Amino acid sequence: MAKKDPYQALRFREFNLFLIIRFAMVFAWTMQFIVIEWEVYSLTKDPLSLGLIGLMEVIPAVSLALFAGHIVDQKEKRGLLMKCLLAFFTISSLLFIVCLPEFQESVATNLVVWSIYGLVFLGGIVRSFISPTIFSLFSLVVPKEAYVNGATWSSSVWQIGSVVGPAFAGFSILWFGVHWSMFVIVGFTIFAFLMLTQIEKKPILNKKIGEKVSDSLKEGLRFVFKTKEVLGAITLDMVAVLFGGAVALLPVFAQDILKVGPTGFGFLRAAPAIGSFLTIITIAYFPITVKAGVKLLLSIFGFGLSIIVFGYSEWFILSLIALFFSGVFDGVSVVIRQTILQLKTPDNMRGRVASVNSMFVGSSNELGAFESGLTAKIMGSVNAVIFGGVMTCIIVASSGFVFPKLRDLDLSKSDENE
């Protein structure tokens, strides 16, 4: 009966704290990225500048990802996450200062923009440690028999935060302005830190403390590439985010194409959030572990189609509907992908596997932003979005043949074996 309990993992206090912390962090991080995008585009009016924001974060995130995974597997997780939050607090506070009108009036616009780029670069360093730390902490706050249910709630909270944060950012820019929006982000960071102090220190499960970095990294990469379900999930996630990153160009669509200003921008950002939220509520009561591989492929294909419709649309209402369904499909795929990673990854390798995932997936958010900005510069914003959606559909369709184990995956069997 416990396996069918939609609240199984929620019956553990520290897991609830973990969900609160994760939501606050994802909300703050994604909100910050959107506020920065809006500010930089407002200052430059160049779509390529949006791509450069992603590039500035992805360079350190990818470069340090594997090393960060090694460190995470060697260190106590709660303490390491506390240090990450303190670093993020510092960066957000500095961005608040840079976005102050008084600061911007006293320095050249180029200096303001490059100051933002520099702080985003530092944020990329912090992010390379946050992702594997969070992933590793998950298994320490929920028992193994609740992994499937816990993974659903964890990925659902991540999804809610990742779409509600940007959606709120759009309205926050309208209501409070850019610099006070950054102040909200600082507040959420402090809140996450205070919640983290309520979780006890955790044991280090890795028995190879002091292992050579090179040996540790090779072991992590070997595991990912030999476990086809994990490799397939990571690859599909990377493709969907890389080529389906229409949201990176939303400031362009809101200001120059649909001409709906910050109010419309907020609604455009909110549309995927609503779709994801409704999907997540449904998944909590009706698990999607049966034939999960097929559902994953279909959901990402549907995501690509939604992006294509959004690219073609010149009607604000249709654009909202397309983004709503992109959130629906993305919500399904995120839950399935995160469940695969949690179930298939050994406890002593969670940091390294999460780092590999961060390299290919987490960083693809920023690479997707850069790809969107670059293609928008070359072929125009509308064509760039359509191109990304088409590429997503093509690659997902071919992935069903390249990763047959992923296509045939049924997570309900893993659930029964727990």
Coordinates of N, CA, C and O in Angstrom, one line a residue, residues 81 109 118 128 154 171 301 317 342 356 399:
L81 N 26.6 22.5 0.9 CA 25.5 23.3 0.4 C 25.4 24.6 1.1 O 25.0 25.6 0.5
T109 N 27.6 52.3 -19.6 CA 26.7 51.2 -19.8 C 27.4 49.9 -20.1 O 27.1 48.8 -19.6
G118 N 30.4 39.3 -15.5 CA 31.4 38.8 -14.5 C 30.8 38.1 -13.3 O 31.3 37.0 -12.9
S128 N 28.2 24.9 -10.4 CA 28.8 23.6 -10.7 C 28.9 22.7 -9.4 O 28.9 21.4 -9.5
S154 N 10.5 15.6 -5.7 CA 11.7 16.4 -5.8 C 11.8 17.1 -7.2 O 12.0 18.3 -7.3
F171 N 6.6 39.5 -13.7 CA 5.7 40.4 -12.9 C 6.5 41.3 -12.0 O 6.1 42.5 -11.7
F301 N 9.0 15.2 -27.6 CA 8.5 15.5 -28.9 C 7.4 16.5 -28.9 O 7.4 17.5 -29.7
I317 N -2.4 35.3 -27.6 CA -3.2 34.2 -27.0 C -2.6 32.9 -27.5 O -2.4 32.0 -26.6
Q342 N 17.7 9.0 -10.2 CA 17.7 8.6 -8.8 C 17.7 7.1 -8.6 O 18.4 6.6 -7.7
V356 N 28.0 15.0 -14.2 CA 28.0 14.7 -15.6 C 26.7 15.2 -16.2 O 26.6 15.8 -17.3
S399 N 16.2 9.3 -31.4 CA 16.7 8.7 -30.1 C 16.0 7.4 -29.7 O 16.5 6.6 -29.0

